[in-house]
Short mmCIF file of C-alpha atoms in Angstrom, two decimals:
data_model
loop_
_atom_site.label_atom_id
_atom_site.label_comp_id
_atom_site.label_asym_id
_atom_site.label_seq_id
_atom_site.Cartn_x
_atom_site.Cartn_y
_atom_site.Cartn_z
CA UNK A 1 61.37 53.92 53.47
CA UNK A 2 64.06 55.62 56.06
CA UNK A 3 66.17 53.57 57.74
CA UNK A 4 68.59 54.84 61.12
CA UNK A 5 72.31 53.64 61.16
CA UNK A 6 73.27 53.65 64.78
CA UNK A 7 77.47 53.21 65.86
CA UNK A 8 77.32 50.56 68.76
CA UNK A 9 79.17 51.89 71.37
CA UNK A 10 80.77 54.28 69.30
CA UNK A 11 83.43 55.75 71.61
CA UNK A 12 84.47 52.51 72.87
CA UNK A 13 84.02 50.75 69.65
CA UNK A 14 86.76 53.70 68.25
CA UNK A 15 88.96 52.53 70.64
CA UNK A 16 88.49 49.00 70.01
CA UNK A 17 89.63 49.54 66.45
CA UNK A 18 93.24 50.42 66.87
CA UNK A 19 93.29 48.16 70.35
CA UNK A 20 91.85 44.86 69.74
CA UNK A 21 93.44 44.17 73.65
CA UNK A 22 89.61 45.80 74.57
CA UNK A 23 88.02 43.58 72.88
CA UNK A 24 85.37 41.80 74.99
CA UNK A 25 86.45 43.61 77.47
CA UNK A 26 84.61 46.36 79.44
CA UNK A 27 85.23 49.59 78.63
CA UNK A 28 84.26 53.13 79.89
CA UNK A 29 85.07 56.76 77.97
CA UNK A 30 84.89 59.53 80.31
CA UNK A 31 83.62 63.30 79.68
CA UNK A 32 86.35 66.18 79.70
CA UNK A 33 88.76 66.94 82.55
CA UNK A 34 88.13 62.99 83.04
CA UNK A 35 85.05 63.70 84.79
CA UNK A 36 81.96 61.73 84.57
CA UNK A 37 81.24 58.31 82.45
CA UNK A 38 79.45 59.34 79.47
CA UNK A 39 79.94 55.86 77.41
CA UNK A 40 80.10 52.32 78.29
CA UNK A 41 81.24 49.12 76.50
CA UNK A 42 78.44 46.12 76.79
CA UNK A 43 80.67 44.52 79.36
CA UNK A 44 80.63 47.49 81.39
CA UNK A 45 77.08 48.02 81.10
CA UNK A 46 76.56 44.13 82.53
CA UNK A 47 79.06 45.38 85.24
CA UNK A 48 76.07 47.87 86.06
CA UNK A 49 78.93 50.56 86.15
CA UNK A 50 76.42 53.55 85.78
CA UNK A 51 76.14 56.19 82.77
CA UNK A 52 77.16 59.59 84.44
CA UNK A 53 79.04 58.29 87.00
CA UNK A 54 81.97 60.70 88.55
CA UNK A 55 84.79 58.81 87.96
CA UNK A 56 86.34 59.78 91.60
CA UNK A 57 83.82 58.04 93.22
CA UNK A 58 83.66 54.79 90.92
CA UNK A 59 87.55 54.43 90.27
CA UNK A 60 88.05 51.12 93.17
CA UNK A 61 84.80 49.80 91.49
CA UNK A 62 86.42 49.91 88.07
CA UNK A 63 89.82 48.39 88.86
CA UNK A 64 88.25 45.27 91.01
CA UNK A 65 86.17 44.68 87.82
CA UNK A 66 88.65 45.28 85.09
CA UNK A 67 86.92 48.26 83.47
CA UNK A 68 89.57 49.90 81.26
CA UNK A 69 88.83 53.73 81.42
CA UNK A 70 89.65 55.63 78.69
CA UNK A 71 89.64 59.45 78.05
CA UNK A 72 87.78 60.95 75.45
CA UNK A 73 89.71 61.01 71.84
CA UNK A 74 87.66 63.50 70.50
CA UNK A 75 89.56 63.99 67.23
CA UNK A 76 89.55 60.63 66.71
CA UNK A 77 85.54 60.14 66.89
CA UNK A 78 85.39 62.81 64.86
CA UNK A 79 87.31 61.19 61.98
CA UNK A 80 85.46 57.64 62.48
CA UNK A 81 82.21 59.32 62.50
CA UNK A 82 83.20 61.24 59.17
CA UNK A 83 84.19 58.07 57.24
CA UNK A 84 81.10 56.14 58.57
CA UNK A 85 78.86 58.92 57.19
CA UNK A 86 80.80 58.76 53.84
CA UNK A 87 80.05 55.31 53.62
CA UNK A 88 76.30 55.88 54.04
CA UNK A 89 76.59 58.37 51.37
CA UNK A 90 77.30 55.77 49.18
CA UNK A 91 74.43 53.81 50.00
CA UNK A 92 71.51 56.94 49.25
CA UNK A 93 71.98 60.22 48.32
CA UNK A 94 69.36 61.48 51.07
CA UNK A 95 71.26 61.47 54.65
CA UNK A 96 70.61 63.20 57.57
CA UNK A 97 73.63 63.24 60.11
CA UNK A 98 71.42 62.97 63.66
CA UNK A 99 74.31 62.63 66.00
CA UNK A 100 77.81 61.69 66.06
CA UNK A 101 76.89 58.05 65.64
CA UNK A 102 73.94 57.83 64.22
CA UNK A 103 72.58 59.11 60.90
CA UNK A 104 69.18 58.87 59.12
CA UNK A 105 68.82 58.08 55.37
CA UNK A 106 66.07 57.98 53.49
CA UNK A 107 65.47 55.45 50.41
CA UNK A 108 63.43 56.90 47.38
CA UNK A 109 62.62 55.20 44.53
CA UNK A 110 63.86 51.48 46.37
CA UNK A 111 60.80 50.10 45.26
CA UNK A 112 61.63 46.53 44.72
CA UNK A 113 64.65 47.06 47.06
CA UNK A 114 65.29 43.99 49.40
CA UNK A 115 65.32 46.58 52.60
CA UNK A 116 66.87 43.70 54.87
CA UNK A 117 69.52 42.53 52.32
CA UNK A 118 70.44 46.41 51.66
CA UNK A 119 70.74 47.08 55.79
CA UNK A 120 72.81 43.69 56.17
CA UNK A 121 75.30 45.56 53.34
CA UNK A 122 75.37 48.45 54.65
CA UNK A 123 76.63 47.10 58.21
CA UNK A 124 78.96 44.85 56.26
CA UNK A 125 80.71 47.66 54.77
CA UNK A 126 80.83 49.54 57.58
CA UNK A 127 82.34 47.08 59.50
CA UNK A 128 84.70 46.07 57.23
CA UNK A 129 85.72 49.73 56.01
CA UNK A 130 86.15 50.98 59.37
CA UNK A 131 85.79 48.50 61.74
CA UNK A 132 82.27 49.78 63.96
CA UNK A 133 79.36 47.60 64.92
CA UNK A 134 76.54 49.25 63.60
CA UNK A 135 72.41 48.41 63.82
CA UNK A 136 70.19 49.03 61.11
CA UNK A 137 65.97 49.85 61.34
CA UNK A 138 64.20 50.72 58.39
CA UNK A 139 61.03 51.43 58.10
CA UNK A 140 58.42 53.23 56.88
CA UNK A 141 58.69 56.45 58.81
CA UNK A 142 61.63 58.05 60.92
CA UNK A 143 60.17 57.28 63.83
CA UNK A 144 59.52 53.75 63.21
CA UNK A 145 62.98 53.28 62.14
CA UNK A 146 64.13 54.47 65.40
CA UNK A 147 62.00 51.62 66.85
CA UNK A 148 63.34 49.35 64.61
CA UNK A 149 66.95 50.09 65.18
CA UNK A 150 66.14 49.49 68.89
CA UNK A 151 64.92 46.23 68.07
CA UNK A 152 68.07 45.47 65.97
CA UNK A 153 70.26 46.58 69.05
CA UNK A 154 68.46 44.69 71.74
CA UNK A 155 68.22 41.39 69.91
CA UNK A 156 71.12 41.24 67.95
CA UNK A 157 70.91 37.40 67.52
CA UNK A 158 67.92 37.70 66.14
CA UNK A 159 68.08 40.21 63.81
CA UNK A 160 71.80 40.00 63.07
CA UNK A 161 71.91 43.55 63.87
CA UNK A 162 69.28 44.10 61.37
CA UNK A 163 65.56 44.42 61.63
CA UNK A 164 62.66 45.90 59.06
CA UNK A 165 59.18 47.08 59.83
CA UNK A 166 57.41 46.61 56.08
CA UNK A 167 53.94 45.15 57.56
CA UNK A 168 51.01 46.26 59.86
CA UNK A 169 51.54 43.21 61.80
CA UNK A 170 55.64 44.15 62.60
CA UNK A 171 54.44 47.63 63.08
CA UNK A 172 52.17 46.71 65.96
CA UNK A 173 54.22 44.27 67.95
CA UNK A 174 56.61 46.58 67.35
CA UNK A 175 55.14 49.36 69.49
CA UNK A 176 53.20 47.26 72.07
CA UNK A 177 57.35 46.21 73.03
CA UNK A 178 58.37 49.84 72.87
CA UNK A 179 57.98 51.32 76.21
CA UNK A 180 56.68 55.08 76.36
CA UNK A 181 59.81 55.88 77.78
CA UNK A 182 62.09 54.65 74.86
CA UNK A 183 59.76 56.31 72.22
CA UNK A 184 62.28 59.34 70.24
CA UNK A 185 61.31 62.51 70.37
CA UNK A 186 58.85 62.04 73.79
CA UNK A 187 60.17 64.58 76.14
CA UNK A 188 59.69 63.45 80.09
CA UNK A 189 57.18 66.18 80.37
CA UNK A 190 55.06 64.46 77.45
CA UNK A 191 55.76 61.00 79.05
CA UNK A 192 54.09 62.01 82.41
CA UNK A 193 51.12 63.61 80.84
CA UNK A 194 50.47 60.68 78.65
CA UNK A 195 50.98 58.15 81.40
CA UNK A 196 48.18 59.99 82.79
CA UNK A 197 45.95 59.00 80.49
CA UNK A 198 46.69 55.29 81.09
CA UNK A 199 49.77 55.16 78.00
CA UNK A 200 52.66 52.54 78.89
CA UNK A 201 53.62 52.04 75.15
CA UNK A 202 54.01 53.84 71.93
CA UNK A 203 51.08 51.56 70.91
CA UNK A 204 48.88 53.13 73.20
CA UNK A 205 49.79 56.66 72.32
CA UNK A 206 49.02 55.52 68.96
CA UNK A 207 44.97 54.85 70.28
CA UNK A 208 44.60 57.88 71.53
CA UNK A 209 42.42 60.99 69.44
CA UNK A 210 44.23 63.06 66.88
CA UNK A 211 42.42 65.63 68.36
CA UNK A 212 43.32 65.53 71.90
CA UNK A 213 47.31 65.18 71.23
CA UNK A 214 47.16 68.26 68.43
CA UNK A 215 45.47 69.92 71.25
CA UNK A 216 47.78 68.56 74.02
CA UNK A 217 50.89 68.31 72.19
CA UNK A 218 50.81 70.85 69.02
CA UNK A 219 51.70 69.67 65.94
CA UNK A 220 54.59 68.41 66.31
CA UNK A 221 53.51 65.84 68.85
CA UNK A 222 50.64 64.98 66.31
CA UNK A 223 53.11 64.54 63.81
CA UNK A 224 55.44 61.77 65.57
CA UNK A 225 52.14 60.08 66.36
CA UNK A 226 51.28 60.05 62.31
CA UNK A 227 54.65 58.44 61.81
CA UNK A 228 54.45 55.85 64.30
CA UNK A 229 50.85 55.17 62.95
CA UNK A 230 52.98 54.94 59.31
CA UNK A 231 52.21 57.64 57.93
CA UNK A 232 55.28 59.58 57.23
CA UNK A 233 55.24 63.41 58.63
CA UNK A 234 58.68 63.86 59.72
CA UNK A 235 61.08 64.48 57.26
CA UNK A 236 64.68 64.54 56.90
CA UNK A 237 66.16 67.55 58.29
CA UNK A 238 68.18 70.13 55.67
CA UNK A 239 71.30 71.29 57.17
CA UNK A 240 70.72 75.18 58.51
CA UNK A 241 72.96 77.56 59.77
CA UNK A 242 72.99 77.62 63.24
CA UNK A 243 71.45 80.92 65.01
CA UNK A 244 73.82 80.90 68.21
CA UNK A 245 77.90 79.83 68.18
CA UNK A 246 78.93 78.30 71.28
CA UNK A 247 82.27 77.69 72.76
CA UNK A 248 82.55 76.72 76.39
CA UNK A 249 84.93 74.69 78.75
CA UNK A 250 85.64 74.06 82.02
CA UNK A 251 89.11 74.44 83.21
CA UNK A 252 91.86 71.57 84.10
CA UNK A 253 92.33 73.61 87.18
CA UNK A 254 90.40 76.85 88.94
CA UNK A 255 91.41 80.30 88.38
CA UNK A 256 91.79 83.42 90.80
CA UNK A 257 94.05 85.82 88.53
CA UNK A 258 92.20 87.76 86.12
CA UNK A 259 95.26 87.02 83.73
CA UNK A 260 94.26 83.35 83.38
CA UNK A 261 90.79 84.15 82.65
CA UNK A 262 91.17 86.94 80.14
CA UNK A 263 93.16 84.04 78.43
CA UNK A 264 90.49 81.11 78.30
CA UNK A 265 87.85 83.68 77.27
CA UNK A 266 90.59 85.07 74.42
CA UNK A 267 90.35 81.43 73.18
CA UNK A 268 86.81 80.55 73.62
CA UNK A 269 86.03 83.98 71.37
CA UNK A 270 88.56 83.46 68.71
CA UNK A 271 86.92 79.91 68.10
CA UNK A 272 83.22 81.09 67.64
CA UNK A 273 85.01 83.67 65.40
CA UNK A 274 86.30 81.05 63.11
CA UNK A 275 83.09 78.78 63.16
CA UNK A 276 81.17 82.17 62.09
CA UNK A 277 83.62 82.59 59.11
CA UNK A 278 83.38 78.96 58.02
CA UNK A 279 79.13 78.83 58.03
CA UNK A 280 79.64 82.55 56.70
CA UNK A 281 77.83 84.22 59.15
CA UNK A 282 78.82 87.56 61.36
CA UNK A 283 77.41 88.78 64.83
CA UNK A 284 76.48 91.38 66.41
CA UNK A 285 76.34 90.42 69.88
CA UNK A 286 78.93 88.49 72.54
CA UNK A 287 77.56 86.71 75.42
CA UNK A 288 80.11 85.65 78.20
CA UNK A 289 79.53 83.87 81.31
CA UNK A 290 82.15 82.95 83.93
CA UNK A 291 81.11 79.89 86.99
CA UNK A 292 83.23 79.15 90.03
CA UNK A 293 83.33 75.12 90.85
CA UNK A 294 80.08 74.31 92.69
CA UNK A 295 81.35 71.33 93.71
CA UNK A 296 83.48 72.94 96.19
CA UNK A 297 81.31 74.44 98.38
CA UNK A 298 84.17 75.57 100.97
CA UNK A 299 85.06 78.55 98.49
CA UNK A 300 83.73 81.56 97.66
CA UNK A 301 81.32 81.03 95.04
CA UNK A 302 80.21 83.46 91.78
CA UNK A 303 78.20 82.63 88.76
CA UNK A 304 77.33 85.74 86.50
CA UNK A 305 77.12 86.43 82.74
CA UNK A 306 76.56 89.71 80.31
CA UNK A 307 75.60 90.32 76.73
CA UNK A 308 77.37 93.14 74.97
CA UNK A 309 75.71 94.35 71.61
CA UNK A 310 78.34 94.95 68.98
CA UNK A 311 78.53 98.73 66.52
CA UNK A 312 78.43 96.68 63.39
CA UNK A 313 78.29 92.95 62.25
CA UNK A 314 81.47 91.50 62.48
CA UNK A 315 83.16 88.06 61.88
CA UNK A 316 86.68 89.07 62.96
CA UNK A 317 88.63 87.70 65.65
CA UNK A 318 90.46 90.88 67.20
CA UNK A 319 86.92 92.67 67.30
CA UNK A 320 85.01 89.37 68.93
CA UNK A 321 88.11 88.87 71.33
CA UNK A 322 88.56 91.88 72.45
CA UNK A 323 84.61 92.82 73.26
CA UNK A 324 85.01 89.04 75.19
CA UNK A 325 87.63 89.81 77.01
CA UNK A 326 86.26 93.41 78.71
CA UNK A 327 83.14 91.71 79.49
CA UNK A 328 85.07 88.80 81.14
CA UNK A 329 87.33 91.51 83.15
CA UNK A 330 83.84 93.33 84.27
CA UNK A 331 82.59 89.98 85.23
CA UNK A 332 85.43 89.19 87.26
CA UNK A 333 86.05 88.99 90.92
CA UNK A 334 89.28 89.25 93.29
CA UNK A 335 88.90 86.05 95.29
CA UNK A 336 86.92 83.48 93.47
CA UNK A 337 88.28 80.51 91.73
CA UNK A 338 87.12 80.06 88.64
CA UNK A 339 86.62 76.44 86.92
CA UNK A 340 84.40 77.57 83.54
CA UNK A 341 83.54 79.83 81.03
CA UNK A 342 81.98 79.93 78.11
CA UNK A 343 81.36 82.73 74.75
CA UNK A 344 78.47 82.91 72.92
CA UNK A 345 78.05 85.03 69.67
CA UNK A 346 74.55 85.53 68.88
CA UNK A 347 71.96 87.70 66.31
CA UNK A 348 74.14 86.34 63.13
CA UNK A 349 73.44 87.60 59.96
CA UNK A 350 75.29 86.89 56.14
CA UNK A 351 78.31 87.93 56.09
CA UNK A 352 77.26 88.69 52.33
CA UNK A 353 74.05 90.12 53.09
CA UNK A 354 73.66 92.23 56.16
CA UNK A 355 72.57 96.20 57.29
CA UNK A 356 75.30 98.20 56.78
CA UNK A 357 76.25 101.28 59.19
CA UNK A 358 77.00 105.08 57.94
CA UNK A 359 79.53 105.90 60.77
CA UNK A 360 80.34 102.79 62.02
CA UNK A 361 82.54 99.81 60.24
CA UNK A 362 84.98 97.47 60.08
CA UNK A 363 88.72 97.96 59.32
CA UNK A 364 89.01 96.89 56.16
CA UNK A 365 91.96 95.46 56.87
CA UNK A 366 90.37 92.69 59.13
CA UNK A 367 89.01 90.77 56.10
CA UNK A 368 92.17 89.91 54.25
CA UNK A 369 93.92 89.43 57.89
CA UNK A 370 91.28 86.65 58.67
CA UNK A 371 91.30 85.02 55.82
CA UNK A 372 95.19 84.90 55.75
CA UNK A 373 95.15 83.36 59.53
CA UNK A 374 92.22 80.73 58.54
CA UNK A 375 94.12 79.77 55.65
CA UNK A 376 97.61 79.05 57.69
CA UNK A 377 95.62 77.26 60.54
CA UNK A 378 94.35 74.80 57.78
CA UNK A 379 97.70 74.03 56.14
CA UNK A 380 99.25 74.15 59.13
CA UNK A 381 97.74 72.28 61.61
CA UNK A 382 97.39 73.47 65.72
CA UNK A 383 96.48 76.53 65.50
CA UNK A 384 99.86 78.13 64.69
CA UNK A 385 98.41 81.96 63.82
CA UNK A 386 97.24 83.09 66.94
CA UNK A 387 96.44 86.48 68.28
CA UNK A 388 98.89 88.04 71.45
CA UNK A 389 96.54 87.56 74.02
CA UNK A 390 96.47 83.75 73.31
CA UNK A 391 98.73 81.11 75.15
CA UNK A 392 100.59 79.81 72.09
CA UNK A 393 101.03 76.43 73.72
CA UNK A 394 97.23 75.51 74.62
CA UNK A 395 93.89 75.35 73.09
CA UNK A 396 91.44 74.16 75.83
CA UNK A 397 93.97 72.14 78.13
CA UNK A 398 92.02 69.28 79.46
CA UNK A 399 92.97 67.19 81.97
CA UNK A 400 93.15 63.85 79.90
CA UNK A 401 95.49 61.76 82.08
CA UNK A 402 93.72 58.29 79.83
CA UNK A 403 94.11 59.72 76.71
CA UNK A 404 94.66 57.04 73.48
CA UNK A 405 96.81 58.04 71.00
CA UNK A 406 94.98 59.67 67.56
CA UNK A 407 95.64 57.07 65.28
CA UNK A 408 94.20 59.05 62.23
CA UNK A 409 94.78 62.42 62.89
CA UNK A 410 97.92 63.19 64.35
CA UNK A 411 100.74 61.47 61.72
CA UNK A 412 103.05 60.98 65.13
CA UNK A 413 99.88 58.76 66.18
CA UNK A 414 100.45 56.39 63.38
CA UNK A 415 100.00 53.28 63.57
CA UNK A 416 103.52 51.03 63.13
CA UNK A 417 103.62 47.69 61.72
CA UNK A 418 107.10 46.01 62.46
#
């Protein structure tokens, strides 16, 4: 059996923890530089205050209907999401971290387990450990859990948040409620070809030929119609290394000095360097794109990017940086303000295990100097170690004029009990 553990709400429900104040009340997290909604208490849902809305154009709506906007607290989602997970660790050994609210777990050797008693448990000690409303589906397959958890979610009553698919008959009236759109892992492009062929609900994609949706679909479109038949063909995901490191931002304000720019990229590189030593990987190419705000179509307007391929693998800041930064200054023009930019490092490799070149190499000096840096940053929190080029008193600089305090990772965020 899998089951899927979804966070209601889980950026508002964060806040709700250390502010019971927003409790019952509606609620609305908004995206960085406090631009667009991107998650929405119940309340503010029933308030049909949309998902994606720009916050400049909905602020008069929020105040006449109470809607306390918030924004985002990443580091303190992160935290809540990392004890939740914990807590599911305790519950199976087998758990598959889908988002940063939601997690798959898988239950093997549970034969006699009481599923609905163990997902009632589960969401007890969630709650009670950390404080977030969580919904529980299990069922056979991944994909019927999903369906599941939606059921648990939309009738909460109900199901008191929890609801199991262990029978044909649940399995049925289970899809023949699920609408086509709603089914995971159905792209739009599959949606529209399969409401051509008269499909409404994930029941009816079930009816249809194995044939025709291998054919249609490949296998993995054959495969989430297995699981939602029962049959289980998706499996848990392992945790891979990831082929591409990204790291991009838009500004809190535009740039037109090259200075500025050569700065932000600096940043943005230094990062992926840092993610590529902690998943032990090196590059050997930088990819850096710079984008003038669209939105303001009175200005001069420039959107370009370029790829530079590297002499050697490399995981080291000053190399990564530096190759950034000339692309960034090629990239550049006199006149344009500039609102993002982004660094990718791409073709990774080992840093154990990778071709080694007869002329060209590292210093050998850069290994010990990263590892020194990596190790201060950790037991020193902020960033302290940065290189010259760096603004020693920013990372990314967002405009977050809503921002909560965070309660569990900053110890000047600490909660005070007089």
């Amino acid at each position: 059996m899998f089951a899927l553990v979804d966070c209601n709400n889980f950026y508002a429900s964060c806040e709700r923890v250390f502010n019971p104040n927003l409790q019952n009340k509606p609620v609305a997290i908004l995206s960085n530089n406090d631009g667009c909604v991107i998650s929405r208490s119940d309340e503010a849902k029933a308030l049909k205050l949309p998902m994606g809305a720009p916050i400049f154009k909905w602020e008069a709506f929020c105040k006449a209907n109470g809607i306390k906007v918030l924004s985002s607290n990443y580091p303190l989602y992160g935290d809540m999401s990392h004890r939740v997970m914990r807590i599911l660790e305790q519950f199976t050994p087998d758990v598959e971290v889908y988002s940063i609210d939601e997690a798959f777990l898988e239950f093997k050797g549970f034969n006699a387990c009481n599923f609905e008693a163990y997902g009632t448990k589960i969401r007890q000690r969630i709650l009670k450990w950390t404080g977030i409303p969580t919904c529980v589906g299990i069922a056979p397959t991944k994909a019927l859990s999903k369906a599941a958890n939606k059921i648990a979610r939309k009738f909460p009553e109900a199901t008191s948040g929890v609801y199991v698919i262990d029978s044909e008959a649940k399995r049925v009236k289970a899809l023949k409620w699920l609408k086509l759109e709603d089914v995971w892992g159905l792209g739009h492009g599959l949606q529209k070809r399969l409401k051509a062929r008269g499909c409404k609900t994930a029941y009816d994609f079930t009816l249809l030929p194995d044939e025709w949706v291998r054919k249609q679909f490949t296998i993995t479109g054959w495969k989430l119609k297995k699981d939602l038949e029962g049959t289980s063909k998706i499996q848990l995901d392992e945790i891979k290394t990831k082929r591409a490191i990204a790291t991009t931002r838009s500004f809190e304000n535009t740039y037109s000095d090259v200075d500025n720019i050569k700065e932000r990229v600096s940043t943005f590189a230094v990062r992926c360097a840092e993610k590529l030593r902690k998943q032990g990987s090196s590059c050997n190419m930088v990819y850096v794109s710079l984008q003038s705000d669209k939105h303001n179509k009175g200005t001069l307007q420039h959107r370009e990017s370029r790829v530079v391929s590297l002499a050697y693998s490399t995981d080291s800041s000053l190399i990564i940086s530096r190759e950034a930064v000339k692309i960034a200054k090629q990239i550049f023009k006199t006149g344009v303000k500039y609102k993002r930019a982004g660094v990718i490092v791409m073709g990774l490799v080992p840093t154990s295990n990778h071709q080694l070149q007869l002329f060209n190499k590292e210093n050998p000096k850069h290994k010990p100097l990263m590892q020194a840096i990596d190790s201060l940053n950790e037991k020193y929190a902020g960033n302290k170690v940065k290189l010259a080029n760096q603004d020693l008193k920013r990372t990314w600089k967002m405009r977050q004029e809503r921002l909560s305090p965070r309660y569990t990772t900053n110890i000047e965020d600490i909660i005070v009990v007089k």
